[in-house]
Short mmCIF file of C-alpha atoms in Angstrom, two decimals:
data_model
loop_
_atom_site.label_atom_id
_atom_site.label_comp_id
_atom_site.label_asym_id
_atom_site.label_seq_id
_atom_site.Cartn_x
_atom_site.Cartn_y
_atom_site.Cartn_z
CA UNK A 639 12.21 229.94 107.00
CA UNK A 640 12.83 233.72 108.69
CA UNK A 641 13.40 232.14 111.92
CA UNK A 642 15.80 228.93 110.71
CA UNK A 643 17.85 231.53 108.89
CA UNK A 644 18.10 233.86 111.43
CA UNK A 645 18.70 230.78 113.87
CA UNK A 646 21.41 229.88 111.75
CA UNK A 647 22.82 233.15 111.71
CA UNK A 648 22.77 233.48 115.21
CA UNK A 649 24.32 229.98 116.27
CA UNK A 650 27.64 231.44 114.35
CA UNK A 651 27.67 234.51 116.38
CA UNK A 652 27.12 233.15 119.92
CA UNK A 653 30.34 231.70 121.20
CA UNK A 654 28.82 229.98 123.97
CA UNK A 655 28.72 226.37 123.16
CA UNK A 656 26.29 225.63 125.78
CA UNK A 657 23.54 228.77 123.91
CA UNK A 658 24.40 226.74 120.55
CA UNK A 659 23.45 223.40 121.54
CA UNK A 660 20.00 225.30 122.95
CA UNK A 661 19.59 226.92 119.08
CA UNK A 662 19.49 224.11 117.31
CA UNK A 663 16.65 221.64 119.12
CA UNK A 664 14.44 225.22 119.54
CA UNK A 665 14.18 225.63 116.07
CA UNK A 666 13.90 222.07 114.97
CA UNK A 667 10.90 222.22 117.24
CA UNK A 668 9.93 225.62 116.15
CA UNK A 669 9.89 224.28 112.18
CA UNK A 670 7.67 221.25 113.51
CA UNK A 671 5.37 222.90 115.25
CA UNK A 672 5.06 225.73 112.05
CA UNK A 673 4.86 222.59 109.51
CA UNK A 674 1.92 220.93 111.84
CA UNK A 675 0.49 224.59 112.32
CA UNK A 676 0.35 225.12 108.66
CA UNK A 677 -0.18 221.50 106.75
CA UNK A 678 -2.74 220.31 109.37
CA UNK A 679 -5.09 223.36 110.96
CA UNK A 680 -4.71 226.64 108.77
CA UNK A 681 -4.31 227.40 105.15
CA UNK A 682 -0.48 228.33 104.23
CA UNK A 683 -1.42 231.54 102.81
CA UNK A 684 -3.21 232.88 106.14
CA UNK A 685 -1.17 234.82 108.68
CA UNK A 686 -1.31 233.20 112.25
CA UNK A 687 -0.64 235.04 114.75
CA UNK A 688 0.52 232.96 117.73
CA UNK A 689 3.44 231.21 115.49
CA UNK A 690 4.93 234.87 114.13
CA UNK A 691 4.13 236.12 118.19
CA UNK A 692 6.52 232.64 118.95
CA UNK A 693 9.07 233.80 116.38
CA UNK A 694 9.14 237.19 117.30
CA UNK A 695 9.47 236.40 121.06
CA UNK A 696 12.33 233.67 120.01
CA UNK A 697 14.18 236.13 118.03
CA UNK A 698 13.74 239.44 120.69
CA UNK A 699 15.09 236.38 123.48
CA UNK A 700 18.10 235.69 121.17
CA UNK A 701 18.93 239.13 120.08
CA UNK A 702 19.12 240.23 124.27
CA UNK A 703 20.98 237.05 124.81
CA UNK A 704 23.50 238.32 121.75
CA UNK A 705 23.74 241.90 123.39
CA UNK A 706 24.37 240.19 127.26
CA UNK A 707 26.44 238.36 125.50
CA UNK A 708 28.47 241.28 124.03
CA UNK A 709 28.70 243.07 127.56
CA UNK A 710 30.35 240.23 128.72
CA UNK A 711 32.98 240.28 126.32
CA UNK A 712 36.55 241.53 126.93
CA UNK A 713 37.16 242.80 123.38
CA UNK A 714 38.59 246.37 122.95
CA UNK A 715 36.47 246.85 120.16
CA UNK A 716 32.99 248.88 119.96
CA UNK A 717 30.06 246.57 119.51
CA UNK A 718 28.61 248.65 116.71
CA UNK A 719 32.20 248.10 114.40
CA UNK A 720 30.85 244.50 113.78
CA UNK A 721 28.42 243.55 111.21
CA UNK A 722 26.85 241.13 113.53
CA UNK A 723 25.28 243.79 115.42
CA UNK A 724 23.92 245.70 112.88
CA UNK A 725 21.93 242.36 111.64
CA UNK A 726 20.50 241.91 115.44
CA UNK A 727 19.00 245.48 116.02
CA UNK A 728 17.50 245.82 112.70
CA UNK A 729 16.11 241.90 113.60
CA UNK A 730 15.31 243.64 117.37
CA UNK A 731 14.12 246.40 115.87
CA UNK A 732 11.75 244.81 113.51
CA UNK A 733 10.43 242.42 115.56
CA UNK A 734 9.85 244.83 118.22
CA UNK A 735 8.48 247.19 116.47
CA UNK A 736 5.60 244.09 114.32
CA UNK A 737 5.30 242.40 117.55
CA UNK A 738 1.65 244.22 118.67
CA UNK A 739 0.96 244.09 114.64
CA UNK A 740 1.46 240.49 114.19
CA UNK A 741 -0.92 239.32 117.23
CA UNK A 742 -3.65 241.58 115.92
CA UNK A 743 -3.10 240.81 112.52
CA UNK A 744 -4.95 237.41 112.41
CA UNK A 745 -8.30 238.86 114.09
CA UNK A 746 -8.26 241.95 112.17
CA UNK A 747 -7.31 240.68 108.76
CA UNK A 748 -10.62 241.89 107.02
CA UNK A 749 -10.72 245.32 108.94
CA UNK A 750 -9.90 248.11 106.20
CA UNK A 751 -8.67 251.01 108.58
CA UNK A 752 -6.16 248.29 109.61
CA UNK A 753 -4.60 246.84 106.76
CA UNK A 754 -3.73 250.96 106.47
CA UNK A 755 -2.21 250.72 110.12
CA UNK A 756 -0.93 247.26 109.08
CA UNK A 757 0.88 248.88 106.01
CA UNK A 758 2.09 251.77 107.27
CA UNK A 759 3.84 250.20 110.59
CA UNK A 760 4.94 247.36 108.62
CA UNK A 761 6.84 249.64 105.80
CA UNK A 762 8.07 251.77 108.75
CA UNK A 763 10.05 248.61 110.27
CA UNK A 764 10.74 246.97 106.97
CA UNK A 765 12.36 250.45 105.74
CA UNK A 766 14.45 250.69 109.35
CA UNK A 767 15.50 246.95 108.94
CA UNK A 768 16.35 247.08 105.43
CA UNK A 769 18.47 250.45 105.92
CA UNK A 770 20.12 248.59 109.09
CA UNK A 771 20.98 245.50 107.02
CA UNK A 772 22.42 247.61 104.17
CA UNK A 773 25.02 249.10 106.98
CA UNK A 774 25.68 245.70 108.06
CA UNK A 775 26.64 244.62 104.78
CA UNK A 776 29.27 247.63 104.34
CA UNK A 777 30.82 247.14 107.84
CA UNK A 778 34.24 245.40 107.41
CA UNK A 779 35.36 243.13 110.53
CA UNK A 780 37.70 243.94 113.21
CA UNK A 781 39.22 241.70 115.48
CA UNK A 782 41.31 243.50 118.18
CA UNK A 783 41.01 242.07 121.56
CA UNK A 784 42.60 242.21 124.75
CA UNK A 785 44.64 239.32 126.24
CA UNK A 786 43.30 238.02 129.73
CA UNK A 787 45.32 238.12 132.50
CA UNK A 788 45.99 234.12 134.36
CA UNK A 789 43.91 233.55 137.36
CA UNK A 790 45.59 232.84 140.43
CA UNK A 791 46.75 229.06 140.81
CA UNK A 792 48.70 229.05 144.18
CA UNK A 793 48.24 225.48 145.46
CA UNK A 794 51.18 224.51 147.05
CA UNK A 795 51.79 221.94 150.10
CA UNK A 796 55.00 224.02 151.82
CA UNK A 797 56.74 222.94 154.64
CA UNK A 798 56.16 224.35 157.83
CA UNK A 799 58.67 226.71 158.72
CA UNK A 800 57.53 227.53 162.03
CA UNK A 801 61.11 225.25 163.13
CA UNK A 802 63.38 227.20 161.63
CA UNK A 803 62.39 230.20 164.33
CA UNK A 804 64.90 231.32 166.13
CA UNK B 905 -6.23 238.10 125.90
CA UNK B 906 -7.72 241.42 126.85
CA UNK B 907 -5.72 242.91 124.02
CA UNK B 908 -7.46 240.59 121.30
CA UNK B 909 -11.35 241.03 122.63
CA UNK B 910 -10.98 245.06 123.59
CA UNK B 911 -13.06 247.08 120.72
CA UNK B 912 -12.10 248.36 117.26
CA UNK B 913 -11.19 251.92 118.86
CA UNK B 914 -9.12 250.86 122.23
CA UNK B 915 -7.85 248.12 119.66
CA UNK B 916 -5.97 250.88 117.34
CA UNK B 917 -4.63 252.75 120.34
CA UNK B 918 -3.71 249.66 121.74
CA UNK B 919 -1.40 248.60 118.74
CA UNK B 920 -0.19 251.84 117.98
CA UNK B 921 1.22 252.39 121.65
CA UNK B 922 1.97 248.58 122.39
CA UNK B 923 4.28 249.54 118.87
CA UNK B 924 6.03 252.40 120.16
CA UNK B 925 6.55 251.14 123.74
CA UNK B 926 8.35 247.95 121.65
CA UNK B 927 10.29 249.96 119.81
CA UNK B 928 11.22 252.28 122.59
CA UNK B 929 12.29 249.42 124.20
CA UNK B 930 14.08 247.90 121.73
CA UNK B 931 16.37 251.37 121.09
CA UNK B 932 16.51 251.30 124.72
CA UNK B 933 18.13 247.69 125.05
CA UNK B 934 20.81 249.31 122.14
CA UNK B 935 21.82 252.45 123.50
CA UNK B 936 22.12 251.29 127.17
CA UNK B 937 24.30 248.07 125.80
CA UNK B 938 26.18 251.08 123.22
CA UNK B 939 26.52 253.28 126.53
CA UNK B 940 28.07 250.38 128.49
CA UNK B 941 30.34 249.19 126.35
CA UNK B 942 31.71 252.49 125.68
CA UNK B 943 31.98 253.41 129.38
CA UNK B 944 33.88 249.84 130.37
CA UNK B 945 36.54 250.30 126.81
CA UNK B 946 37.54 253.62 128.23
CA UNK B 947 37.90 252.44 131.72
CA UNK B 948 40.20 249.41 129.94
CA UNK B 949 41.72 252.12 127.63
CA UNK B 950 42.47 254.19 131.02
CA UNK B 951 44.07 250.83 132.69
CA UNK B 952 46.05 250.23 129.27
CA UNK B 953 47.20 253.57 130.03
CA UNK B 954 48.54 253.26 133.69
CA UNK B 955 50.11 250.21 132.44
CA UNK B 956 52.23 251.93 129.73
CA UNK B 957 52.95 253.75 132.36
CA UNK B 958 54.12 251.50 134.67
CA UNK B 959 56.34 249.73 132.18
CA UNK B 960 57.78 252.93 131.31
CA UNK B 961 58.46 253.62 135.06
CA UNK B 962 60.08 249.93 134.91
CA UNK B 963 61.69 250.42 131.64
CA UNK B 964 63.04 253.73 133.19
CA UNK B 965 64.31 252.52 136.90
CA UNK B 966 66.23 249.26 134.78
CA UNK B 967 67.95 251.57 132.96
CA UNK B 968 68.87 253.99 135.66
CA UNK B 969 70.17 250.58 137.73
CA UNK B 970 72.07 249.51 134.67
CA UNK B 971 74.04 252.59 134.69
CA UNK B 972 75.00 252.35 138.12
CA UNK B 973 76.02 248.89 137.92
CA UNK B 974 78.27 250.81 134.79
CA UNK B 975 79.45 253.65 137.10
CA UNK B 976 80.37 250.93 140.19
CA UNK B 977 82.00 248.69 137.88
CA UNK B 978 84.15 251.39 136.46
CA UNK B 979 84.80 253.28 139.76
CA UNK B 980 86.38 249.97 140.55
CA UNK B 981 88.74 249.56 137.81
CA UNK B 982 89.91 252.87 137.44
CA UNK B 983 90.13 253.33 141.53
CA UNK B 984 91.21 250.09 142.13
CA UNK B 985 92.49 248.10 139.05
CA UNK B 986 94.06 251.43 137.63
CA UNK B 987 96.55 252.36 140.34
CA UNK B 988 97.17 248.41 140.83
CA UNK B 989 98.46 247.80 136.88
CA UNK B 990 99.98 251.15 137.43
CA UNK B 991 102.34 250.49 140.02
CA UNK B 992 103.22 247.38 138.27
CA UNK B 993 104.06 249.05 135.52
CA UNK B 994 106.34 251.23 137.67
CA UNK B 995 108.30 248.44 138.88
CA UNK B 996 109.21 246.90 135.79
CA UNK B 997 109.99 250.27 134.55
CA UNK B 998 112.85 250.01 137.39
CA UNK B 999 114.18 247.34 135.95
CA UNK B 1000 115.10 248.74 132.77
CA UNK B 1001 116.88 251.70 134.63
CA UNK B 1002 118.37 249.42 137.79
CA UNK B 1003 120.69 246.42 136.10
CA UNK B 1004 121.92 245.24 139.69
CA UNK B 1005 119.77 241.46 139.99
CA UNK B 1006 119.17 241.82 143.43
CA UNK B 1007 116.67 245.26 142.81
CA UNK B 1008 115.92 243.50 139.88
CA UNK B 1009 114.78 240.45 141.44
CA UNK B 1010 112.98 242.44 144.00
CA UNK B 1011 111.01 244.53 141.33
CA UNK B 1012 109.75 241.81 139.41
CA UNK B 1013 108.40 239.91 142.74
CA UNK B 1014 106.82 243.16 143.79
CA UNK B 1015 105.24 243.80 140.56
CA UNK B 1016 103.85 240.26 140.64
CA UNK B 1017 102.50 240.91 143.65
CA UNK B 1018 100.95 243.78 142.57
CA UNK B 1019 99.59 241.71 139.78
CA UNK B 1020 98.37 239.09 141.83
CA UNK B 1021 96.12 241.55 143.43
CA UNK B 1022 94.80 242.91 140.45
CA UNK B 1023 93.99 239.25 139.29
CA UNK B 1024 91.83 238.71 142.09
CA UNK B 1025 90.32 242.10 142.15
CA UNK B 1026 89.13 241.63 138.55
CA UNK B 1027 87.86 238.44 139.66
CA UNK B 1028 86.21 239.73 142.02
CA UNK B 1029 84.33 241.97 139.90
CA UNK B 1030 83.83 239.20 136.95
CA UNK B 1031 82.19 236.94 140.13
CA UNK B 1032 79.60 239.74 140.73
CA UNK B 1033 78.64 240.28 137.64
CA UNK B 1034 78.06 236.28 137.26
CA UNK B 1035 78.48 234.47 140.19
CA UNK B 1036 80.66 230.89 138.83
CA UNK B 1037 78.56 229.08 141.06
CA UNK B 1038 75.60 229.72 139.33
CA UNK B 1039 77.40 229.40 135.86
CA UNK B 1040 79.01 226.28 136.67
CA UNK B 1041 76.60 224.15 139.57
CA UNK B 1042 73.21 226.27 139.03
CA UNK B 1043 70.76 228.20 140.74
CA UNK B 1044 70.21 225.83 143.92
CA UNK B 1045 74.22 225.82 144.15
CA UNK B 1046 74.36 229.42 144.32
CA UNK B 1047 71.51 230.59 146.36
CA UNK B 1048 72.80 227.27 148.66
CA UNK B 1049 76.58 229.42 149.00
CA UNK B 1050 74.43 232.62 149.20
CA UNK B 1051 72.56 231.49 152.37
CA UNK B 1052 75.55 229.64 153.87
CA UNK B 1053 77.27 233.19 153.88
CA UNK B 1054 74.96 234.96 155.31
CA UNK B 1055 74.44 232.29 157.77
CA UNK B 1056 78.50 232.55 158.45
CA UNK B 1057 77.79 235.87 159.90
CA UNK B 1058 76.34 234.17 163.14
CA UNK B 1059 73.48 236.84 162.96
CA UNK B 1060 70.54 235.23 161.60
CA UNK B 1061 69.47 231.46 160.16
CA UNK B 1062 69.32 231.12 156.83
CA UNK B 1063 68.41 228.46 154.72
CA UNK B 1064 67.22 226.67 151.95
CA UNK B 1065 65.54 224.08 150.57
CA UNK B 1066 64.69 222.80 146.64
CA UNK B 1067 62.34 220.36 146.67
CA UNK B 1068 61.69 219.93 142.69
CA UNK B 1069 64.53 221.43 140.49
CA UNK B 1070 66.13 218.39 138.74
CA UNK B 1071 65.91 220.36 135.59
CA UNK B 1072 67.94 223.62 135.19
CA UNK B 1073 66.43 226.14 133.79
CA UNK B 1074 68.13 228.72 131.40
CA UNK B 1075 71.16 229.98 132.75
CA UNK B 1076 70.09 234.02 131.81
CA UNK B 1077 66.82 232.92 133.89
CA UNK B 1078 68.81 231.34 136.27
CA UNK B 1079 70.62 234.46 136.84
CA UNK B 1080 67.07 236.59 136.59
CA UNK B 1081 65.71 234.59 139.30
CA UNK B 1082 69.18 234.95 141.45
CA UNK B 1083 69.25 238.48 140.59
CA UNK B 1084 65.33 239.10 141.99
CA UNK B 1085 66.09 236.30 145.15
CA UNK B 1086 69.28 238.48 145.80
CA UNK B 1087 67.57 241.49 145.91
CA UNK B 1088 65.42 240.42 148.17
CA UNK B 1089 67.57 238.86 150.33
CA UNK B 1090 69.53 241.76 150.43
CA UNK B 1091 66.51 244.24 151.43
CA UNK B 1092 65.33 241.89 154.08
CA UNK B 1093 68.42 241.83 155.34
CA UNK B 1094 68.80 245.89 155.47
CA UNK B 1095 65.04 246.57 156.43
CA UNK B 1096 63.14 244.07 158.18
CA UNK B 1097 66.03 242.87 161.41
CA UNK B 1098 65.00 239.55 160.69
CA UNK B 1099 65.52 236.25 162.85
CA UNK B 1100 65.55 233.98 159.77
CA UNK B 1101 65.64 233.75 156.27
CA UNK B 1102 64.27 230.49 154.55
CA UNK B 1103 63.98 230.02 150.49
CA UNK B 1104 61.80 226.66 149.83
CA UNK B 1105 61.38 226.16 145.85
CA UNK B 1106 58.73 223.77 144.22
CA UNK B 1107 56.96 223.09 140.57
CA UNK B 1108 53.35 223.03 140.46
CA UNK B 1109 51.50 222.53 137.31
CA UNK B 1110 53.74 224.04 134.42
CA UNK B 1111 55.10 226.84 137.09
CA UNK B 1112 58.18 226.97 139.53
CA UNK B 1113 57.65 228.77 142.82
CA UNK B 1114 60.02 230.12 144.98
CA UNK B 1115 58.82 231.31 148.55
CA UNK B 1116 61.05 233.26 150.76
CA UNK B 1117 59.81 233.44 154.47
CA UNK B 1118 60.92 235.45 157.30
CA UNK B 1119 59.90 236.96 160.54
CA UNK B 1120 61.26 240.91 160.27
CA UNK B 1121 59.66 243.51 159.11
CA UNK B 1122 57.99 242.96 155.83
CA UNK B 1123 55.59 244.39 153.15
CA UNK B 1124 52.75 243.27 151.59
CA UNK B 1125 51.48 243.08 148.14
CA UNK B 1126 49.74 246.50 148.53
CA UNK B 1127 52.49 248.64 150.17
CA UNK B 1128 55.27 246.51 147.31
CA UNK B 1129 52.53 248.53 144.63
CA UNK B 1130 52.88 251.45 145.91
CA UNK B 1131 56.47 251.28 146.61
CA UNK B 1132 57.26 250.27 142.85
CA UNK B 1133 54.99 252.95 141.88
CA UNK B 1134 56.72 255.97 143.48
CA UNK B 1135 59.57 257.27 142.58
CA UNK B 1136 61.69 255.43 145.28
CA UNK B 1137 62.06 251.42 146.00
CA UNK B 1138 64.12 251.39 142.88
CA UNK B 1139 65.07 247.45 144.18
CA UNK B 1140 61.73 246.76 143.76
CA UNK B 1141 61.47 248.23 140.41
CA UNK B 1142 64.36 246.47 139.63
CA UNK B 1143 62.69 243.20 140.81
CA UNK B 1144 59.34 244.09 139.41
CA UNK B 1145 61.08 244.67 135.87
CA UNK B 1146 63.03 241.31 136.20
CA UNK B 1147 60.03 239.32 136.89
CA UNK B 1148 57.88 240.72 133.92
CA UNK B 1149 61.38 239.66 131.67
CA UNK B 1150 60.72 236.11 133.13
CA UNK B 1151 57.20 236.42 132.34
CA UNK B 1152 56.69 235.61 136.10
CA UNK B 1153 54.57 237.02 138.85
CA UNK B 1154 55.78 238.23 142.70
CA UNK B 1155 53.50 238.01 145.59
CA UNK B 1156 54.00 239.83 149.25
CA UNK B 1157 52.23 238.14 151.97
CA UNK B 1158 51.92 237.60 155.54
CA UNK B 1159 50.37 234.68 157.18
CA UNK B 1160 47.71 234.89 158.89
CA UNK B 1161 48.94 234.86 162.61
CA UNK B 1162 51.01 237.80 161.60
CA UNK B 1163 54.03 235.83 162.49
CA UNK B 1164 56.27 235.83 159.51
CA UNK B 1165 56.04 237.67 155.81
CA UNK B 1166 56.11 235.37 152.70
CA UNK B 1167 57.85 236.60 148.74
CA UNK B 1168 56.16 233.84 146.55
CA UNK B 1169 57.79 234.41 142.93
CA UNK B 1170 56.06 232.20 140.25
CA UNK B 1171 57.91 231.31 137.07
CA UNK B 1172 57.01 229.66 134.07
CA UNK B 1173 59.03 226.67 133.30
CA UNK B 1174 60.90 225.92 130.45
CA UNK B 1175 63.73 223.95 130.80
CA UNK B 1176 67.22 223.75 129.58
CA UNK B 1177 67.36 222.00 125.38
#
């Protein structure tokens, strides 16, 4: 459900039609292959670590896509002004941050000293997310841009003029 | 793999750095995409800059010309026009004090001469601020008289040629384009001791070109910068300021056997409602 929404969220910030056509069949196939994950091998309320290592590496992917995507942009108008950004570094940030966690988590589940790691690094994100997301929602949107200039489109067939030489 | 099977010890210094070296480069990824954008705004805020500039330089060397288009158009009626009306006044003023017909008769046909002249030198002035060629038969009409003049000097061949221009456009973008062709006309025919001057116009898309070729002594594209940059070349200024009012582009070229120069001027179309 994370990843969907944050799919979701990301397909209306990408401009790039061909990215959003990409979004859409990854995390159809994403939600299928959670669902068979889930309903068919492992019990819903045990962590697995190879589908939250998938969504982690899907959403890190994404969020550098969103930043290349930023760089390439002509706007005059600093990334961090947009609300957008804030909700992709505390997403980066997070899943960063869990990434190591989240593999380890599975085999380690019943190991006491590291459901205290697992707490502690996990609260540590959540708190740097959750602050990040609370400046994304105050950020009001800008739209200044700059306007491109034409590219050159000198095609012409003129006559030859050598002739007219004296 | 080797992460999942290491022991219990490696394991916690394996998560806690494998953490911090995500997170690291997670901030990383931010503050080098923060840094960047930041660095390529100020180099567009610096280019917004020179072109403020540039249009100000424009905006100033238009105005400047204006004026002395004023100052040459009044030089010539007070120098000229002035004395004229004058010394028609004059003569009718002798024929309140002379009552013989004869000096009367000879008074009035001077003074009409007089005014004759005046006519025609008011004219004269009228026809270069609009030429009625363009006004009345268009832009290929006038730039067609402008060439067959300068061709009537015996000096040099000029020519030239419309090969799409069924529409008119505009007639104050008529007279832009004149203006800017006239100009350059003008300063080929001052600076580069050409052996030919040809003006070919065609459409292309939803643009009009209009290419002037020549074999004297041209510029290109660079050196036309720099010019319109300085504080001289206020003709190319002039020309520079014209096109952005046309919403046009200019382009200084030479071919590549170094043969002859080429003034491509592109224009949107829009024509005449």
């Amino acid at each position: 459900m994370e990843f969907l929404a944050f799919s979701l969220f990301f397909y209306f910030v990408v401009e790039n039609k061909n990215v959003k056509k990409i979004i859409l069949p990854v995390s159809f196939v994403f939600g299928i292959f959670c669902i068979l994950v889930y309903g068919y091998f492992q019990n819903p309320d045990d962590l697995n670590s190879i589908t939250i290592g998938i969504e982690a590496v899907l959403i890190i992917i994404f969020c550098i896509y969103y930043f290349f995507d930023q760089l390439k942009k002509t706007d005059n108008l600093l990334i961090y002004d947009s609300f957008d950004f804030w909700i992709i570094i505390s997403f980066l940030i997070y899943f960063a941050g869990t990434f190591f966690l989240y593999i380890y988590a599975e085999s380690m589940e019943k190991n006491a000293n590291f459901t205290n790691e697992y707490t502690l690094i996990n609260s540590s994100f959540l708190i740097i997310k959750n602050i990040l997301l609370s400046i994304a929602m105050f950020m009001k949107v800008k739209t200044k841009r700059i306007s491109k200039i034409p590219g050159d489109s000198l095609n012409m067939d003129w006559p030859d003029i050598q002739s007219l030489r004296n | 793999m080797y992460f999942l099977q290491a022991e219990a010890a490696n394991r916690t210094t394996i998560l806690f750095l494998g953490t911090i070296g995500m997170a690291v480069m997670a901030i990383g990824i931010v503050l080098f995409v923060i840094f960047h954008q930041r660095k390529v705004i100020r180099y567009q805020e610096q280019m917004q800059r020179l072109e403020e500039e540039k249009q100000k330089m424009l905006l100033k060397a238009s105005i400047r010309f204006q004026e002395e288009e004023r100052t040459r158009i009044a030089a010539d009626l007070h120098d000229d026009a002035g004395p004229l009306l004058a010394t028609a006044r004059l003569y009718l003023n002798e024929n309140l004090i002379h009552q013989e017909p004869a000096v009367q008769l000879q008074s009035i046909y001077s003074a009409k001469q007089i005014i004759d002249d005046a006519i025609q030198l008011i004219r004269n002035i009228s026809h270069s601020l609009m030429p009625p060629t363009l006004k009345n038969f268009g832009l290929e009409s006038a730039m067609s008289d402008l060439f067959q003049k300068i061709s009537g000097s015996g000096t040099l061949n000029a020519s030239s040629r419309f090969h799409d221009y069924r529409h008119r456009l505009k007639l104050e973008k008529e007279l832009l384009i004149f203006r800017v062709l006239q100009e350059l006309v003008t300063n080929i025919l001052k600076h580069s001791n050409t052996g030919f001057i040809h003006l070919t116009q065609n459409t292309s898309g939803n643009n009009i070109y209009f290419r002037i070729h020549h074999d004297g002594q041209g510029i290109v594209q660079q050196e036309f910068e720099k010019l319109s940059h300085s504080s001289k070349g206020l003709g190319l200024k002039n020309i520079e300021s014209r096109i952005n009012v046309l919403k046009g582009r200019i382009f200084f070229e030479i071919d590549a056997s170094h043969t002859y120069y080429k003034v491509t001027i592109e224009v949107p179309k829009e024509p005449t409602e």
